[in-house]
mmCIF file of C-alpha atoms in Angstrom:
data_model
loop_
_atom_site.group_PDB
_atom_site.id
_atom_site.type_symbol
_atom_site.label_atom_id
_atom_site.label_comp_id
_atom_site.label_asym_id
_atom_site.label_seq_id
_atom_site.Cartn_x
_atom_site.Cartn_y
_atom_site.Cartn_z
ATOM 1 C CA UNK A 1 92.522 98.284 63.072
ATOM 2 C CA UNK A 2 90.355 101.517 63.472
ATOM 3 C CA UNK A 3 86.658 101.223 63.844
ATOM 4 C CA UNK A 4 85.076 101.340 60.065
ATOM 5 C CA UNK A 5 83.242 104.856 60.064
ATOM 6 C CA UNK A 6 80.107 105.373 61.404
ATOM 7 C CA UNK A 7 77.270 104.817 59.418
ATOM 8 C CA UNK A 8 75.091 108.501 59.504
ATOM 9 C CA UNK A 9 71.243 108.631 59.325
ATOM 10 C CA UNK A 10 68.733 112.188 58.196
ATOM 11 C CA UNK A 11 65.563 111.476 59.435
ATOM 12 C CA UNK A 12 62.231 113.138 57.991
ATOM 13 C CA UNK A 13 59.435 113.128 59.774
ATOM 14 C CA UNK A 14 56.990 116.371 61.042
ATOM 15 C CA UNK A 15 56.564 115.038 64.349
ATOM 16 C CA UNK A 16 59.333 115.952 66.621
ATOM 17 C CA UNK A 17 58.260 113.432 69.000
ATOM 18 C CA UNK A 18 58.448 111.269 66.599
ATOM 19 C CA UNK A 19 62.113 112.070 65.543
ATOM 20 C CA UNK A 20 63.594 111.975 68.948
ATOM 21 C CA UNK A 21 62.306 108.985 69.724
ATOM 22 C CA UNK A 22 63.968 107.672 66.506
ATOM 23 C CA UNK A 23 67.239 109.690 66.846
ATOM 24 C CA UNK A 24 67.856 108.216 70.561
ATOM 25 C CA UNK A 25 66.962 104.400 69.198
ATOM 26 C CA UNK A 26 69.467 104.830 66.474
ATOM 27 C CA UNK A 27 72.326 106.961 68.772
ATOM 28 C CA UNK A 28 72.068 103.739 71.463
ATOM 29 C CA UNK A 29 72.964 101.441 68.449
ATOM 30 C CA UNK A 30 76.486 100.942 67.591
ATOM 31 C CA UNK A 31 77.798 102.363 64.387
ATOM 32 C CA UNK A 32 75.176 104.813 63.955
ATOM 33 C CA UNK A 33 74.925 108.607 64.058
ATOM 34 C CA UNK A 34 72.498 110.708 62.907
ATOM 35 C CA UNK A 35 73.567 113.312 60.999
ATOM 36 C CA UNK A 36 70.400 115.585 60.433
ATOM 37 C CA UNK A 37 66.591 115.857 61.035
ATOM 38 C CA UNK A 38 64.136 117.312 58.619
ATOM 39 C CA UNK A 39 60.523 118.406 59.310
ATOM 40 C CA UNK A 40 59.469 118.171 55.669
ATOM 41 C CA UNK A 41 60.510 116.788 52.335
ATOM 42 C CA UNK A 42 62.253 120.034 51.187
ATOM 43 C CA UNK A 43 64.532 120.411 54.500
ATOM 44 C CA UNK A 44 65.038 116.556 53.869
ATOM 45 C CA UNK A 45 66.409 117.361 50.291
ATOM 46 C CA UNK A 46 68.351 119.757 51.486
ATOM 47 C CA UNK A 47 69.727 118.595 54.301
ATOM 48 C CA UNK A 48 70.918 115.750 52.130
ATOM 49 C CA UNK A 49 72.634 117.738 49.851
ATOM 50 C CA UNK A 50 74.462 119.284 52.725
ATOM 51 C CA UNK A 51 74.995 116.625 55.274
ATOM 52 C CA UNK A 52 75.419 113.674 52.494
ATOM 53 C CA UNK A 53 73.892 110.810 54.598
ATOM 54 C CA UNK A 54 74.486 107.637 53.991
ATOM 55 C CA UNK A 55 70.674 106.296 54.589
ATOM 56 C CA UNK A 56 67.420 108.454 54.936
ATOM 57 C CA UNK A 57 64.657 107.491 57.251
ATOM 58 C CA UNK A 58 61.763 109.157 55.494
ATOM 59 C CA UNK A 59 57.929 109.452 56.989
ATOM 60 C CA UNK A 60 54.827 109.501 54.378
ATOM 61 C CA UNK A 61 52.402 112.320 54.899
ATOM 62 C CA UNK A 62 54.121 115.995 56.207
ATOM 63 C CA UNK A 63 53.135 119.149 55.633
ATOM 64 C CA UNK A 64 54.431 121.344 52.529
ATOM 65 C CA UNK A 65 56.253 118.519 50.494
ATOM 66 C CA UNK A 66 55.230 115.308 51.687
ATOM 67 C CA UNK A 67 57.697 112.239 51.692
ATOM 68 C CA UNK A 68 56.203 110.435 48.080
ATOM 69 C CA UNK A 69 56.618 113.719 46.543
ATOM 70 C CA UNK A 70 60.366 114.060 48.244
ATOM 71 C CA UNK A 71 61.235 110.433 47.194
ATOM 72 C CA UNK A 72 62.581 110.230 43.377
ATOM 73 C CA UNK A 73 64.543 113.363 44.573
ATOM 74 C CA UNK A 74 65.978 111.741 47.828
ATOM 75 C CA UNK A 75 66.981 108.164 46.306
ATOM 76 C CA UNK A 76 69.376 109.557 43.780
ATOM 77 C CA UNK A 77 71.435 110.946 46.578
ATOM 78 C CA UNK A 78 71.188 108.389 49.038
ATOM 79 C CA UNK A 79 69.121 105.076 50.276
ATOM 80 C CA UNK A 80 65.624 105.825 51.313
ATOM 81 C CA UNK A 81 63.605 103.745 53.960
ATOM 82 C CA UNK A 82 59.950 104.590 54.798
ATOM 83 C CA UNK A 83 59.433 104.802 58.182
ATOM 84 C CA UNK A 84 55.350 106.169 58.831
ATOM 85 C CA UNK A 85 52.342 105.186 60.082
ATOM 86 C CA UNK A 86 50.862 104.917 56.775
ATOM 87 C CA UNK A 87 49.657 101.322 56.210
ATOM 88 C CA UNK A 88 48.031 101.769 52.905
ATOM 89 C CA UNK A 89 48.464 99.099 49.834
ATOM 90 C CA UNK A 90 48.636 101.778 47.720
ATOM 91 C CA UNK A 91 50.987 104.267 49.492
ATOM 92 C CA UNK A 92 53.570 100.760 49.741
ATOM 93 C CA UNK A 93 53.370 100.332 46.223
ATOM 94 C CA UNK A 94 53.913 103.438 45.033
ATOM 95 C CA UNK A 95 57.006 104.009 47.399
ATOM 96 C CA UNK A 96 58.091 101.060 46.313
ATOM 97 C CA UNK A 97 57.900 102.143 42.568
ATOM 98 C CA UNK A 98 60.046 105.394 43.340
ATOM 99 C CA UNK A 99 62.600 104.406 44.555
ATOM 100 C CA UNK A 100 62.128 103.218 48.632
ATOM 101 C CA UNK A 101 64.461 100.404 49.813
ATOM 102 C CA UNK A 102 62.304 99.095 52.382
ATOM 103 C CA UNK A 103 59.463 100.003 54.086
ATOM 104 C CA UNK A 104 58.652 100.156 58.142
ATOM 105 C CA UNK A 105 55.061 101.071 59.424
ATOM 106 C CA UNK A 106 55.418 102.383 63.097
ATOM 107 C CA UNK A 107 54.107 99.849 65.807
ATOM 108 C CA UNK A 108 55.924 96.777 64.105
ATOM 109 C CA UNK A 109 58.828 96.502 65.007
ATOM 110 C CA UNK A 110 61.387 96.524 67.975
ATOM 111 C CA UNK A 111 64.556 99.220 68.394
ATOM 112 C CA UNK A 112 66.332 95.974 67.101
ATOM 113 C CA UNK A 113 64.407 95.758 63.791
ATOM 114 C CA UNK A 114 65.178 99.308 62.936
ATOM 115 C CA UNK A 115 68.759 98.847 63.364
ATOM 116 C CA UNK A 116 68.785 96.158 61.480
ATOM 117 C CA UNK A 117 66.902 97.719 58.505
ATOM 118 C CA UNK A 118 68.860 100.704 58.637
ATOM 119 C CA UNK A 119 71.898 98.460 57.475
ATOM 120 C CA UNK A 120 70.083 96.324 55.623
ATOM 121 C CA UNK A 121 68.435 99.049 52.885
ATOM 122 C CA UNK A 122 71.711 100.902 53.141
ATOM 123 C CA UNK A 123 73.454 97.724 51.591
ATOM 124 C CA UNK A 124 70.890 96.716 48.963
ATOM 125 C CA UNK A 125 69.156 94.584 51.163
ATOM 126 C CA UNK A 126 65.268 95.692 51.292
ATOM 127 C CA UNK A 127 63.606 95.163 54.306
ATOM 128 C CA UNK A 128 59.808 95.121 55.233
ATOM 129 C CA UNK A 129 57.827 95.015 58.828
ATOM 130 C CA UNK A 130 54.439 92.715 58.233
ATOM 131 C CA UNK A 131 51.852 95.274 56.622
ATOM 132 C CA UNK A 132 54.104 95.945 53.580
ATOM 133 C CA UNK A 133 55.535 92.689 53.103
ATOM 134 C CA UNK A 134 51.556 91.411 53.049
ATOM 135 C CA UNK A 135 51.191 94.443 50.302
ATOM 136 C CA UNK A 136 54.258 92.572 48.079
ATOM 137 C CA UNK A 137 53.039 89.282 48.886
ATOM 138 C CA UNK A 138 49.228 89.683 47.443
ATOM 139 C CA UNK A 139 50.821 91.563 44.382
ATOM 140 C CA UNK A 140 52.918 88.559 43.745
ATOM 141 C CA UNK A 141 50.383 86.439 44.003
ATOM 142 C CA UNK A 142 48.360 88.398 41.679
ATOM 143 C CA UNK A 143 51.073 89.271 39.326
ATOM 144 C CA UNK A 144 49.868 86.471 36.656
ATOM 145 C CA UNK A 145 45.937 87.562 36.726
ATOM 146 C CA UNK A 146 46.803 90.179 34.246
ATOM 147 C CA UNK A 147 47.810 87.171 31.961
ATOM 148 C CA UNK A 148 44.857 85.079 32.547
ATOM 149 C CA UNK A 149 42.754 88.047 32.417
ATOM 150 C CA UNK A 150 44.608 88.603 28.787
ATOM 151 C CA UNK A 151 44.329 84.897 27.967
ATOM 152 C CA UNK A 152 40.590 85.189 28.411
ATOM 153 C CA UNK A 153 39.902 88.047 27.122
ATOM 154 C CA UNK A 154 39.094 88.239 23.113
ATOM 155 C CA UNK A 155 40.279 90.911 22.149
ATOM 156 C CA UNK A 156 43.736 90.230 23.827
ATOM 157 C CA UNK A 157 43.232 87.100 22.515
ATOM 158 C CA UNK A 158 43.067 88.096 18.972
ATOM 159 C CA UNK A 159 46.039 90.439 19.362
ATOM 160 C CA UNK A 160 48.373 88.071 21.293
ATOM 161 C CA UNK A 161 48.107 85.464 18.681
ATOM 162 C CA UNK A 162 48.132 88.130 15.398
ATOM 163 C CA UNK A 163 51.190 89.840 16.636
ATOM 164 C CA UNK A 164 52.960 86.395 17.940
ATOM 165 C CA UNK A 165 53.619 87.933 21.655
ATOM 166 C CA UNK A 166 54.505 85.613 24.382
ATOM 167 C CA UNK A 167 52.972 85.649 27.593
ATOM 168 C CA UNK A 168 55.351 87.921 29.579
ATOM 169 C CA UNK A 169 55.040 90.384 26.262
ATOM 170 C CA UNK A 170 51.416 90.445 26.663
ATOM 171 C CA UNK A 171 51.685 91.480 30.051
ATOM 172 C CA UNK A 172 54.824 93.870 29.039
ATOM 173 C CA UNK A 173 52.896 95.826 26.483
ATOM 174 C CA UNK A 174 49.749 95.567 28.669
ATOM 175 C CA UNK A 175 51.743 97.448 31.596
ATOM 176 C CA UNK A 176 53.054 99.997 28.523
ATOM 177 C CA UNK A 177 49.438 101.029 27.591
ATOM 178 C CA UNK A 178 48.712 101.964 31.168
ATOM 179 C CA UNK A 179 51.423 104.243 30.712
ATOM 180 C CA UNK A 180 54.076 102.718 32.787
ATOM 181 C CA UNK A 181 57.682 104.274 32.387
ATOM 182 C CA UNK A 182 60.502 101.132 32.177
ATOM 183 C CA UNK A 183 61.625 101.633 35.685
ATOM 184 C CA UNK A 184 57.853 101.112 36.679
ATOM 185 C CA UNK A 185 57.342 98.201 34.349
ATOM 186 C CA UNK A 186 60.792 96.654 36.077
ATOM 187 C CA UNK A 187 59.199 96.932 39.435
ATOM 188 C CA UNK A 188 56.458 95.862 38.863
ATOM 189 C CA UNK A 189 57.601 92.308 36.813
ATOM 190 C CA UNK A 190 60.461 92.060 38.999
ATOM 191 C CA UNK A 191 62.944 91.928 36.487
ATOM 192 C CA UNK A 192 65.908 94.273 35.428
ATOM 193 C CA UNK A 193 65.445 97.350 33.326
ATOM 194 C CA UNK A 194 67.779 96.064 30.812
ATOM 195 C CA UNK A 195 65.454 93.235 30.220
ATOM 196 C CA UNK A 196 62.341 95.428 30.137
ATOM 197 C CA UNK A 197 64.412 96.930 27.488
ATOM 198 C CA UNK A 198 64.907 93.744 25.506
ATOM 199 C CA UNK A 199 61.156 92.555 25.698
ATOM 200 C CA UNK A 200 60.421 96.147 24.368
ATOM 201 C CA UNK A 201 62.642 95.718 21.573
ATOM 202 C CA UNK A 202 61.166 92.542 20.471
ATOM 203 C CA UNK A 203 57.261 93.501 20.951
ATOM 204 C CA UNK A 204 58.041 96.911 18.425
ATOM 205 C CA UNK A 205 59.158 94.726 15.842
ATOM 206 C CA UNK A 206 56.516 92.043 16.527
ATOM 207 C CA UNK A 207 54.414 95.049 16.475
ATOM 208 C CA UNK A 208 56.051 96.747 13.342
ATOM 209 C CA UNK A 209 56.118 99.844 15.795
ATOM 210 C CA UNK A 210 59.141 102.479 15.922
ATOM 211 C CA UNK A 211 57.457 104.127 19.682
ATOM 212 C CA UNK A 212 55.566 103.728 21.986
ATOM 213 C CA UNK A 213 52.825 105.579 20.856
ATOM 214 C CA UNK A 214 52.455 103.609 17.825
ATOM 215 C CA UNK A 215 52.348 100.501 19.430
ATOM 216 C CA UNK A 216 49.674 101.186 21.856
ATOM 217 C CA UNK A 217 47.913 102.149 18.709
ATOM 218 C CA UNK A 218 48.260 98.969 17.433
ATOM 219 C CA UNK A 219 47.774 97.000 20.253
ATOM 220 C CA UNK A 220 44.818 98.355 21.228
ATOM 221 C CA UNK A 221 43.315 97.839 17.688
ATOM 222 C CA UNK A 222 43.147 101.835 16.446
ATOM 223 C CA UNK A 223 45.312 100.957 14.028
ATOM 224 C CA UNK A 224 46.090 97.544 12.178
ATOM 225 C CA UNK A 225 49.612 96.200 10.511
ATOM 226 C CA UNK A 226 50.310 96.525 7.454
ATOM 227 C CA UNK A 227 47.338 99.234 7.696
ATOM 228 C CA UNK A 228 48.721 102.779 6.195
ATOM 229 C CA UNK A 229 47.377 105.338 8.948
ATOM 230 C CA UNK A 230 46.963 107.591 5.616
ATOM 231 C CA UNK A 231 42.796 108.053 4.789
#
């Protein structure tokens, strides 16, 4: 049988140090090419376009467009997975939220690692070195404060119990006033859009609301139900 096709690699990252260091690791491993290097989100977007990888190793902070602001871009053409030295809760998170299938921070982990992440993110497995799986584990941990927080709270109190929302819809329309889009809310619950979908569904009509505008309004008490908005 002939050898299954190569599996080809763009990496983005400023430092060209940096990506030859990467490039060699990943041409010593079998099954992997790289197809393309990019200095800067915009050469990584359109590289991609021209070289159609089938992964994208993508670094954080570069100059011109920077690798967050390259991200929603990159992931609808291929698999993304952060490779940078930037360790920052925040910076995992919000990777995380656009898109990134895993997420690497430079100093842990070995040549081996890397190849294995490479084919892990580029089948749907995500894959983490130890600083951003500590980010996901603390915000799984902390994922029910919200509904304590809500559960102690009077106002959220009052609201929870005169619109009938469960738990998980309190935290739902919670994440919606922040101004959340679905795909964020999804993320962030761990569940599938389709069922961020649903418990939207059944907080507008708890709500009486027909958008989302309307039922922030009510859920944040500037407007009541069964109140006409009208004088």
């Amino acid at each position: 049988m002939p050898a299954p096709p190569a599996l080809r690699v763009l990496i983005a990252d400023d430092n060209p140090v940096v990506r030859a260091g990467l490039a060699a690791l990943l041409a010593a491993a079998d099954g992997i090419e790289v197809a393309a290097e990019a200095a800067d989100g915009r050469e990584a977007l359109s590289l991609t376009r021209r070289h159609a990888p089938d992964l994208i190793l993508l670094d954080v902070r570069m100059p011109g467009v920077d690798g967050i602001s390259a991200l929603p871009h990159l992931v609808r053409l291929a698999p993304v997975l952060m490779l940078t030295y930037s360790r920052e809760s925040e910076i995992v998170r919000e990777s995380l939220l656009l898109g990134a299938g895993g997420y690497l921070v430079h100093g842990e982990f070995t040549p081996e690692d890397l190849v294995r992440a490479v084919h892990d993110v580029r089948e749907g497995r995500p894959h983490f070195t130890p600083t951003a799986a500590a980010t996901l584990l603390t915000d799984l941990r902390t994922s029910s404060q919200p509904q304590r927080t809500v559960a102690q709270s009077p106002e959220r109190l009052h609201n929870s119990v005169l619109f009938g929302l469960s738990s998980r819809e309190v935290e739902i329309m919670d994440l919606i006033a922040s101004g959340m889009s679905n795909q964020q809310i999804a993320a962030v619950c761990f569940i599938s859009e389709k069922t961020v979908k649903n418990h939207i569904n059944r907080i507008f009509a708890k709500l009486q609301s027909t958008s989302r505008s309307e039922a922030i309004a009510h859920w944040l008490g500037t407007a009541r139900p069964g109140v006409s908005g009208h004088g």
